[in-house]
PDB file of N, CA and C in Angstrom:
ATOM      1  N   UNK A   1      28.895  42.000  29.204  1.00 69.00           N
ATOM      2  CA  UNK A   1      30.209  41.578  29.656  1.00 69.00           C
ATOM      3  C   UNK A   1      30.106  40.626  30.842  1.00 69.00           C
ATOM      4  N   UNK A   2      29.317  40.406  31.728  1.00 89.00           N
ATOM      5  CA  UNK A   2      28.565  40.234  32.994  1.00 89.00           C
ATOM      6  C   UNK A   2      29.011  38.268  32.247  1.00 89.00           C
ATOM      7  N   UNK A   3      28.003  38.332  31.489  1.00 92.00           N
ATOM      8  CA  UNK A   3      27.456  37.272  30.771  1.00 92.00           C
ATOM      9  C   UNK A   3      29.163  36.303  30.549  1.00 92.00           C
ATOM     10  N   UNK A   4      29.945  36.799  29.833  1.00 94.00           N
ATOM     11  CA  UNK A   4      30.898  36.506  28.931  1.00 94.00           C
ATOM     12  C   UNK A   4      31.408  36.129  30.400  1.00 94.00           C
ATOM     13  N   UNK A   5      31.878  36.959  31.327  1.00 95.00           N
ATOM     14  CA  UNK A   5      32.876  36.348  32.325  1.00 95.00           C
ATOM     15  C   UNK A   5      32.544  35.537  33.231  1.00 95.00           C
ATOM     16  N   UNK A   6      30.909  35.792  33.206  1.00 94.00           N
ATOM     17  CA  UNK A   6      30.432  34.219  34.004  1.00 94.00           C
ATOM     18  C   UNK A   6      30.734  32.723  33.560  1.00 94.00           C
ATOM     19  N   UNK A   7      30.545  33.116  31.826  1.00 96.00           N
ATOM     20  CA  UNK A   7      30.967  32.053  31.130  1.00 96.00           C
ATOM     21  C   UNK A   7      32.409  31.306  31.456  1.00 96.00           C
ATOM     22  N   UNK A   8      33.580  32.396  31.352  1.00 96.00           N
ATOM     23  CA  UNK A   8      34.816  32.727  31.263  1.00 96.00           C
ATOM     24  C   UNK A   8      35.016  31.706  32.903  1.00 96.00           C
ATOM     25  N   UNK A   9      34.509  32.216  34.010  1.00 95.00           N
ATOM     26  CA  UNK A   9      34.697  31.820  35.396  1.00 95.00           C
ATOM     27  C   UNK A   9      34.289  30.466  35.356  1.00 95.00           C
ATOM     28  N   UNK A  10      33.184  29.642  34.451  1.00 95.00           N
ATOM     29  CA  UNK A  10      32.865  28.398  34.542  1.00 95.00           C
ATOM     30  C   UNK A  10      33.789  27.640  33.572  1.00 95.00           C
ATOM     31  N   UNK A  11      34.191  28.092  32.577  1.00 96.00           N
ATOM     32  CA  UNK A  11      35.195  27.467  32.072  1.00 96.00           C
ATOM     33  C   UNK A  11      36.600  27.045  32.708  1.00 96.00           C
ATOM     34  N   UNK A  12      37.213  27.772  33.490  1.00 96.00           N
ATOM     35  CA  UNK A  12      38.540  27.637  34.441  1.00 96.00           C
ATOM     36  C   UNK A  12      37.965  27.043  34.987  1.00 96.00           C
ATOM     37  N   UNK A  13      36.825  27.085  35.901  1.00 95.00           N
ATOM     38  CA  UNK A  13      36.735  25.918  36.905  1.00 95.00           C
ATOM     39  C   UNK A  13      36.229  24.307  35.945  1.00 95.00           C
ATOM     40  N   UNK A  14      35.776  24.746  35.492  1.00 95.00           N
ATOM     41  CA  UNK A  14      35.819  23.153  34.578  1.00 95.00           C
ATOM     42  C   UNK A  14      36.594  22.694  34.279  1.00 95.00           C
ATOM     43  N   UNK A  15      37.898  23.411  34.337  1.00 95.00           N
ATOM     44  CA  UNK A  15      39.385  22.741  33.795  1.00 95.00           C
ATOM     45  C   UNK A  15      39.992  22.594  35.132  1.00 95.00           C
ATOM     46  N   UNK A  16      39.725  23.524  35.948  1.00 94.00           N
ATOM     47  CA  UNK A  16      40.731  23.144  37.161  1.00 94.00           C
ATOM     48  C   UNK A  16      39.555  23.289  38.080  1.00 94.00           C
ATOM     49  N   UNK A  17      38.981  22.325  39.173  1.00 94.00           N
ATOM     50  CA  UNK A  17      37.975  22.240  39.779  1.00 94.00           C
ATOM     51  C   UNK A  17      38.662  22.890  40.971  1.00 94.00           C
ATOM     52  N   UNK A  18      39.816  23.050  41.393  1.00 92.00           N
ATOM     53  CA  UNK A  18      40.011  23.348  42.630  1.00 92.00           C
ATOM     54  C   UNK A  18      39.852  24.895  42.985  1.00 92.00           C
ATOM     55  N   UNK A  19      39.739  25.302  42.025  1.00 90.00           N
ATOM     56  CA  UNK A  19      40.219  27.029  41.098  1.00 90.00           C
ATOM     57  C   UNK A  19      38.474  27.965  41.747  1.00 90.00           C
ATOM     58  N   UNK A  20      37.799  26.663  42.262  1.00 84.00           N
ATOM     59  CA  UNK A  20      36.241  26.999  42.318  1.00 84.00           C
ATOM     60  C   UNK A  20      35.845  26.642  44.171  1.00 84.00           C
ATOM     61  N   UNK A  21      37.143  25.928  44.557  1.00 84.00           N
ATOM     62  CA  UNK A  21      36.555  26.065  46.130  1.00 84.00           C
ATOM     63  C   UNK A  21      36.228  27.567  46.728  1.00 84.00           C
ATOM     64  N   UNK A  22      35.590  26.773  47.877  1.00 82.00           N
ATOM     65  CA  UNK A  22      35.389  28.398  48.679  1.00 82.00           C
ATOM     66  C   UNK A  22      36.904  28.495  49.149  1.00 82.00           C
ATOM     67  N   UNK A  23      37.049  30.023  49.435  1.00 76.00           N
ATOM     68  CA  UNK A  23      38.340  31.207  49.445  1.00 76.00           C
ATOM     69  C   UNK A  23      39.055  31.292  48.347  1.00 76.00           C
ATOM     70  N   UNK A  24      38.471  30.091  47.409  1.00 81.00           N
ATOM     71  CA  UNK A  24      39.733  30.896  46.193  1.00 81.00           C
ATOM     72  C   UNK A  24      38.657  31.623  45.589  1.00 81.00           C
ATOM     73  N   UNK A  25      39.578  32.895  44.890  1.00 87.00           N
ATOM     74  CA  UNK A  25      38.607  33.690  43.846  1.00 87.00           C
ATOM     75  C   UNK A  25      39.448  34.060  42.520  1.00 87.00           C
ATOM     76  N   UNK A  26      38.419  33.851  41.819  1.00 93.00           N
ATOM     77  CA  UNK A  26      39.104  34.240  40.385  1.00 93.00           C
ATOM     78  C   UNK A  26      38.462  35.710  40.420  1.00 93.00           C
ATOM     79  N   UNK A  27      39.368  36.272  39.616  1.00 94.00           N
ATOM     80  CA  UNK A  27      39.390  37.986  39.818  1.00 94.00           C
ATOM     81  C   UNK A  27      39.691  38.554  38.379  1.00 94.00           C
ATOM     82  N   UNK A  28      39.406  39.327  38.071  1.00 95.00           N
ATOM     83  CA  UNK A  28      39.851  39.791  36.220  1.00 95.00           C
ATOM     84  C   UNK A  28      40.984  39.882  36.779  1.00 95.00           C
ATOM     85  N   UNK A  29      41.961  40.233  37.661  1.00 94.00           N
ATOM     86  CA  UNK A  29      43.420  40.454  37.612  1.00 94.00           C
ATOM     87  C   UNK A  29      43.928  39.410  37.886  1.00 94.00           C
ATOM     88  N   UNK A  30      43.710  38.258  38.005  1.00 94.00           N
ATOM     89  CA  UNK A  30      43.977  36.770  38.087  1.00 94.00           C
ATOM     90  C   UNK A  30      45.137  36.231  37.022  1.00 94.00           C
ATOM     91  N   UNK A  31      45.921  36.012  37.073  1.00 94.00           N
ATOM     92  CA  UNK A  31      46.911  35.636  36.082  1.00 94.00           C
ATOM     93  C   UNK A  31      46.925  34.090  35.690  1.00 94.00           C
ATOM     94  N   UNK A  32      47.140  34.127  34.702  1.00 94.00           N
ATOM     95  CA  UNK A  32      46.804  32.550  34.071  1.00 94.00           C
ATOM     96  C   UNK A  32      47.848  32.415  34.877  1.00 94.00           C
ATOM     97  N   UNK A  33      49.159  32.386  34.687  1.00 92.00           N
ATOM     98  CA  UNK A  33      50.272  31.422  34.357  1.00 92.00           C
ATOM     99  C   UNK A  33      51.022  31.805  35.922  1.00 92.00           C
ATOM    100  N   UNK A  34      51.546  32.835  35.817  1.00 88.00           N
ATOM    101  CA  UNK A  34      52.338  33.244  36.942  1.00 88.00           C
ATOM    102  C   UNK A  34      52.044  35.108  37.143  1.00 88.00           C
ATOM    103  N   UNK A  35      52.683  35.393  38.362  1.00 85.00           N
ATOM    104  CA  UNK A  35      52.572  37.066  38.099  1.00 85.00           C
ATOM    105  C   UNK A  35      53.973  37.409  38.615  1.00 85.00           C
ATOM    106  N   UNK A  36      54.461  38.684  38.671  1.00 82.00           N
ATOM    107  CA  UNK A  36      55.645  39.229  38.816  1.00 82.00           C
ATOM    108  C   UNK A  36      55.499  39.945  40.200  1.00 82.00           C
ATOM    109  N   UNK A  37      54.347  40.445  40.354  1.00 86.00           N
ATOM    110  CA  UNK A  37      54.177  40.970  41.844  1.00 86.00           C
ATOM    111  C   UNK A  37      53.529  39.818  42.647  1.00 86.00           C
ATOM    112  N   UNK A  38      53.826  39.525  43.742  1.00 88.00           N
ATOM    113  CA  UNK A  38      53.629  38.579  44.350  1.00 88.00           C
ATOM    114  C   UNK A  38      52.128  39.402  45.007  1.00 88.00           C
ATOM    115  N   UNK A  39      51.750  40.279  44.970  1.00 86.00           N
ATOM    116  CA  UNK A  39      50.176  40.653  45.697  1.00 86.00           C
ATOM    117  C   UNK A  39      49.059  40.168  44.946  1.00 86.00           C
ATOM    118  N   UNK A  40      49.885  39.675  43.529  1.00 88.00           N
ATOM    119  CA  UNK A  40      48.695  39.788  42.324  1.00 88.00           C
ATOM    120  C   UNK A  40      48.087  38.286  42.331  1.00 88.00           C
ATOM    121  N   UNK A  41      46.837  37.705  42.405  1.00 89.00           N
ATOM    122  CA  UNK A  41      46.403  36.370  42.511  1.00 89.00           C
ATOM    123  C   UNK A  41      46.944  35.846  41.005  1.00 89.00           C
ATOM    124  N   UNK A  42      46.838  34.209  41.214  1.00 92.00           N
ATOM    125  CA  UNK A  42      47.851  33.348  39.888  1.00 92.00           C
ATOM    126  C   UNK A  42      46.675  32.232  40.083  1.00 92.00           C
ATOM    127  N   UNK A  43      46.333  32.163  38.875  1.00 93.00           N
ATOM    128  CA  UNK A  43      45.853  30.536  38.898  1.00 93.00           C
ATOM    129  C   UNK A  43      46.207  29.335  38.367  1.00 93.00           C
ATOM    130  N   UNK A  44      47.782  29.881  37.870  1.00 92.00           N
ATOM    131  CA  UNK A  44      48.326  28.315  38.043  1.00 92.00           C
ATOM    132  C   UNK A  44      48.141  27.601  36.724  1.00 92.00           C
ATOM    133  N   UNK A  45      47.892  28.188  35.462  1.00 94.00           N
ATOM    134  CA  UNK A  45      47.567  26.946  34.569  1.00 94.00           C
ATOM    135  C   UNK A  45      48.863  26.409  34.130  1.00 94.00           C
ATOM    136  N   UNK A  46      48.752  25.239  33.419  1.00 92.00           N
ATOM    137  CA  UNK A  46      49.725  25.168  32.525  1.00 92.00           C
ATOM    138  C   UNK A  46      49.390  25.179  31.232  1.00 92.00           C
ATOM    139  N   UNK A  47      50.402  25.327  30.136  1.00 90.00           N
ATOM    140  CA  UNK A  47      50.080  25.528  28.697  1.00 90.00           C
ATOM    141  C   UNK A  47      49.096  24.846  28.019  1.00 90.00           C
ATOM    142  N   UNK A  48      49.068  23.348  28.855  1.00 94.00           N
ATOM    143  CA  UNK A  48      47.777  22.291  27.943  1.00 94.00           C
ATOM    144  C   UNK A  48      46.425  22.975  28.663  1.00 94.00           C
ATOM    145  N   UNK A  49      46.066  23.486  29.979  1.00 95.00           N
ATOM    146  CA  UNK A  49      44.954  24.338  30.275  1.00 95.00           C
ATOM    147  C   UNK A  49      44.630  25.349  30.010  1.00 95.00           C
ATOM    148  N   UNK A  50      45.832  25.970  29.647  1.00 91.00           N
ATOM    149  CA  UNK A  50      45.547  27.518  28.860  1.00 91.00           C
ATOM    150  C   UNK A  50      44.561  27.336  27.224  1.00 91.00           C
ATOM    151  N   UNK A  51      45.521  26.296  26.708  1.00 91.00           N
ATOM    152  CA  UNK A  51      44.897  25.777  25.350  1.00 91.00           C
ATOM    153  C   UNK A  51      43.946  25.562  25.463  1.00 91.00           C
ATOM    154  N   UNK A  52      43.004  24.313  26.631  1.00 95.00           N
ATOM    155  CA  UNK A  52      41.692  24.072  26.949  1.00 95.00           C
ATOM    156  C   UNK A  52      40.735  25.114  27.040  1.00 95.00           C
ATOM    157  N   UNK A  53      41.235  25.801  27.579  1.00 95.00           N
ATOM    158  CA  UNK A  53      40.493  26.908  27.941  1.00 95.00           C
ATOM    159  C   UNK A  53      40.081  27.820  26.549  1.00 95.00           C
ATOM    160  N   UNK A  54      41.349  28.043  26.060  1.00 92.00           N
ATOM    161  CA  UNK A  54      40.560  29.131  24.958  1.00 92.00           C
ATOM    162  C   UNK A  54      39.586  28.164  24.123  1.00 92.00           C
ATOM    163  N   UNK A  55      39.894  26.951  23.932  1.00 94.00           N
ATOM    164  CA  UNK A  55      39.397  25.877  22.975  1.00 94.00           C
ATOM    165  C   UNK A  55      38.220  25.622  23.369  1.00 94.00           C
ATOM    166  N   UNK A  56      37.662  25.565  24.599  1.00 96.00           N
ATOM    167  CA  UNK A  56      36.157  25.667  25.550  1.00 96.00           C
ATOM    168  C   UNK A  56      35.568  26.370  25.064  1.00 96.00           C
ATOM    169  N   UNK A  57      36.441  28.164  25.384  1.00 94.00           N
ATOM    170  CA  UNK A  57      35.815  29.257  25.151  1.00 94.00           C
ATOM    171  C   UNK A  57      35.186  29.572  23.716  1.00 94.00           C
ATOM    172  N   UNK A  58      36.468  29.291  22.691  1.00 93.00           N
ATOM    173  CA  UNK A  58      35.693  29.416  21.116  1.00 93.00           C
ATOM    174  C   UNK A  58      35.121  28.343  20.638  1.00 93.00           C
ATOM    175  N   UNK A  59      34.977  27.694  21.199  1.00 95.00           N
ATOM    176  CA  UNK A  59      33.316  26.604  20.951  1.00 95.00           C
ATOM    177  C   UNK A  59      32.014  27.039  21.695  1.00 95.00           C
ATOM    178  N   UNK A  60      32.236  27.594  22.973  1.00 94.00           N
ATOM    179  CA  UNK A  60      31.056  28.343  24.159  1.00 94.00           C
ATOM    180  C   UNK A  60      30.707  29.349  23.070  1.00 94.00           C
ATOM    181  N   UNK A  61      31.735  30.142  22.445  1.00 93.00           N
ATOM    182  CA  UNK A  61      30.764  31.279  21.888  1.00 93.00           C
ATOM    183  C   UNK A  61      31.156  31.706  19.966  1.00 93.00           C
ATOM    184  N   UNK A  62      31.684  30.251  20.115  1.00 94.00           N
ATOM    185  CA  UNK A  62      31.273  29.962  18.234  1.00 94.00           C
ATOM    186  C   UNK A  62      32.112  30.785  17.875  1.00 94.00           C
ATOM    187  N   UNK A  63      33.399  31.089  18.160  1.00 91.00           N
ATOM    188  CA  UNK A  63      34.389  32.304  17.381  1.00 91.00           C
ATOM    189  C   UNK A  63      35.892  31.493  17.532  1.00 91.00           C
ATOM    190  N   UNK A  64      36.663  32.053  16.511  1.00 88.00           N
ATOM    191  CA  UNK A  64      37.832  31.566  16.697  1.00 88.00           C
ATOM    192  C   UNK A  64      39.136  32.893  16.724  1.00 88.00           C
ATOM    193  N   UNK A  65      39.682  32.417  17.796  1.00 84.00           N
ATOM    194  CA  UNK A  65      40.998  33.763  18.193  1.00 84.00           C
ATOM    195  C   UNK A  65      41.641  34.067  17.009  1.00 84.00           C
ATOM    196  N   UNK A  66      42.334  32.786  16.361  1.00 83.00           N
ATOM    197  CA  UNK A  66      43.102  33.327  15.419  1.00 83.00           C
ATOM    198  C   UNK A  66      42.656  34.263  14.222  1.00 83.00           C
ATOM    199  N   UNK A  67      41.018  33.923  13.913  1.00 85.00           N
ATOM    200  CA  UNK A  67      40.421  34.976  13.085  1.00 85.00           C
ATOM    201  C   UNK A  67      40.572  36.512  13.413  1.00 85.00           C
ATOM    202  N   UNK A  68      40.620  36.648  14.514  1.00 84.00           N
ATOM    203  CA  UNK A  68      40.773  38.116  14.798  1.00 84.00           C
ATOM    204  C   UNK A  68      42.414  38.571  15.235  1.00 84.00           C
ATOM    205  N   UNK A  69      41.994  40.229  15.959  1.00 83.00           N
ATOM    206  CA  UNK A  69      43.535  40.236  15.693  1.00 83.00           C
ATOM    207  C   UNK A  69      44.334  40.025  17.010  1.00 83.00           C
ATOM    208  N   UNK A  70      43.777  39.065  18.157  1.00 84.00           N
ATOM    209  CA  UNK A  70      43.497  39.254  19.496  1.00 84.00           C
ATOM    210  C   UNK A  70      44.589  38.001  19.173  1.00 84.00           C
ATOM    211  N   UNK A  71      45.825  37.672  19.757  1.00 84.00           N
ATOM    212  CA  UNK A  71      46.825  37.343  20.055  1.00 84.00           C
ATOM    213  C   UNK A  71      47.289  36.063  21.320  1.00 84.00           C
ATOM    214  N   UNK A  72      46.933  35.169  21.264  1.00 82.00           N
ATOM    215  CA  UNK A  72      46.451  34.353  22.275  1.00 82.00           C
ATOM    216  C   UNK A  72      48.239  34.747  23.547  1.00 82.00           C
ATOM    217  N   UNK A  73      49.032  34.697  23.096  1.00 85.00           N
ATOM    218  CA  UNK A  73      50.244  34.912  23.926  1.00 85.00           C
ATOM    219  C   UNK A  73      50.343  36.561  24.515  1.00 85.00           C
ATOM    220  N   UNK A  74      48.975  36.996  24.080  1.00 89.00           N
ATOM    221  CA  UNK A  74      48.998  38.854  24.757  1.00 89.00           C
ATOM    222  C   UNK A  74      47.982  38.624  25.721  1.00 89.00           C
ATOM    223  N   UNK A  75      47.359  37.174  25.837  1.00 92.00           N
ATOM    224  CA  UNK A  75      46.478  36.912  27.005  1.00 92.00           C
ATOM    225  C   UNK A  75      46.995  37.048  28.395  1.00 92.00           C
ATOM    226  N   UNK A  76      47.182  37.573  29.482  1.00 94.00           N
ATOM    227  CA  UNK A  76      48.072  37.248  30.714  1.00 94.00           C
ATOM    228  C   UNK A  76      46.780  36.812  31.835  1.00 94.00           C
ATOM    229  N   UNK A  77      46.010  37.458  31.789  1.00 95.00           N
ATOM    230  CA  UNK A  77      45.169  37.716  32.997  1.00 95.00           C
ATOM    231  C   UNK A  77      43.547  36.829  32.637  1.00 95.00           C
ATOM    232  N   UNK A  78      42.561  36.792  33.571  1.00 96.00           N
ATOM    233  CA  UNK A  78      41.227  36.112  33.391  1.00 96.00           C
ATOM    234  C   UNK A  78      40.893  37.160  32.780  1.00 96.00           C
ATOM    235  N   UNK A  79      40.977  38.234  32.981  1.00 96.00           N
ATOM    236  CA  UNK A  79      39.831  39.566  32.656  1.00 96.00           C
ATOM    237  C   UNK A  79      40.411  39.648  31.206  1.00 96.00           C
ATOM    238  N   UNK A  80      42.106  39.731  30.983  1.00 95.00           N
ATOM    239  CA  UNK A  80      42.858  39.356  29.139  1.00 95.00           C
ATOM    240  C   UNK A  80      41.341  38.580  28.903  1.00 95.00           C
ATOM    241  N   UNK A  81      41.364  37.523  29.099  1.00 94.00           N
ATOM    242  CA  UNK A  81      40.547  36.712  28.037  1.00 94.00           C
ATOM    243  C   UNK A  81      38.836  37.229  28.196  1.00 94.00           C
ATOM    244  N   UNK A  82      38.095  37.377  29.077  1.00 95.00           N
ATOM    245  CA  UNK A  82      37.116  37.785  29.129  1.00 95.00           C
ATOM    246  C   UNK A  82      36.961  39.143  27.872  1.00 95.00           C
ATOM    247  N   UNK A  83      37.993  39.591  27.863  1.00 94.00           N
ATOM    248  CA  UNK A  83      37.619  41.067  27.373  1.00 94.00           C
ATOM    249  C   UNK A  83      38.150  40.267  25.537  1.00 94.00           C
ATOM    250  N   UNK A  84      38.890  39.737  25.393  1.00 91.00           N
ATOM    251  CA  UNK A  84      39.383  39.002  24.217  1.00 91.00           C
ATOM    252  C   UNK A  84      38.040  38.240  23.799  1.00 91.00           C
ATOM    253  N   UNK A  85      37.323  37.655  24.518  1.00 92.00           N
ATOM    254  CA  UNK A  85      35.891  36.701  23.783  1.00 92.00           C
ATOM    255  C   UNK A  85      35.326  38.188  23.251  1.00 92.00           C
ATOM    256  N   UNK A  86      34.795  39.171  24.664  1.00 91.00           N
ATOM    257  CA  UNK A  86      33.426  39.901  24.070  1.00 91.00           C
ATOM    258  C   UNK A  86      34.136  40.557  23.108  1.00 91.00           C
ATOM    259  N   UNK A  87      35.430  40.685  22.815  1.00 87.00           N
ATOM    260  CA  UNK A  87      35.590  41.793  21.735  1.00 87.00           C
ATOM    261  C   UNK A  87      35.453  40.837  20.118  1.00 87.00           C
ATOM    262  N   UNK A  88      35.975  39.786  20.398  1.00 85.00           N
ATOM    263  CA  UNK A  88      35.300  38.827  19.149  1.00 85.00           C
ATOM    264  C   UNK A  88      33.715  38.630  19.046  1.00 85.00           C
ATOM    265  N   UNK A  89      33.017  38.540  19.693  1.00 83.00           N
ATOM    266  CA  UNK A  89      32.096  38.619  19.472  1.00 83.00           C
ATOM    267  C   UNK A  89      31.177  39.623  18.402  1.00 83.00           C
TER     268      UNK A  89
END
């Protein structure tokens, strides 16, 4: 799993370079888009980076979302998708 979210962490920052300075941290509770509790970290994508991203990801590890039964709009969080690759896998 180690593996997959290292992957997962270089992919966001390849799409959004700023996402990778020092003090920001991406966190499995990291929310793509927005969050509802304001304590919870957000990284801000928008829909064409969200897309990038999974589209990175199922080329990084040769699988495609829609084949399985993993739901790309039940994604909310970094750790959602981390745990969404290794379970395709």
């Amino acid at each position: 799993m180690t593996e997959v979210w290292n992957v997962v962490t270089r992919a966001i920052t390849g799409i959004r370079p700023d996402l990778g300075e020092p003090g920001t941290a991406i966190t499995r509770d990291s929310a793509l888009f927005y969050a509802a509790d304001p304590e919870q970290p957000v990284l801000g994508l928008d829909s064409m980076e969200a897309l990038e991203l999974i589209t990175v990801l199922e080329r990084e590890f040769g699988v495609e979302l829609a084949d399985t039964g993993i739901r790309i709009a039940d994604l909310h969080t970094a750790g959602d998708v981390a745990d969404a690759m290794a379970g395709a896998l």
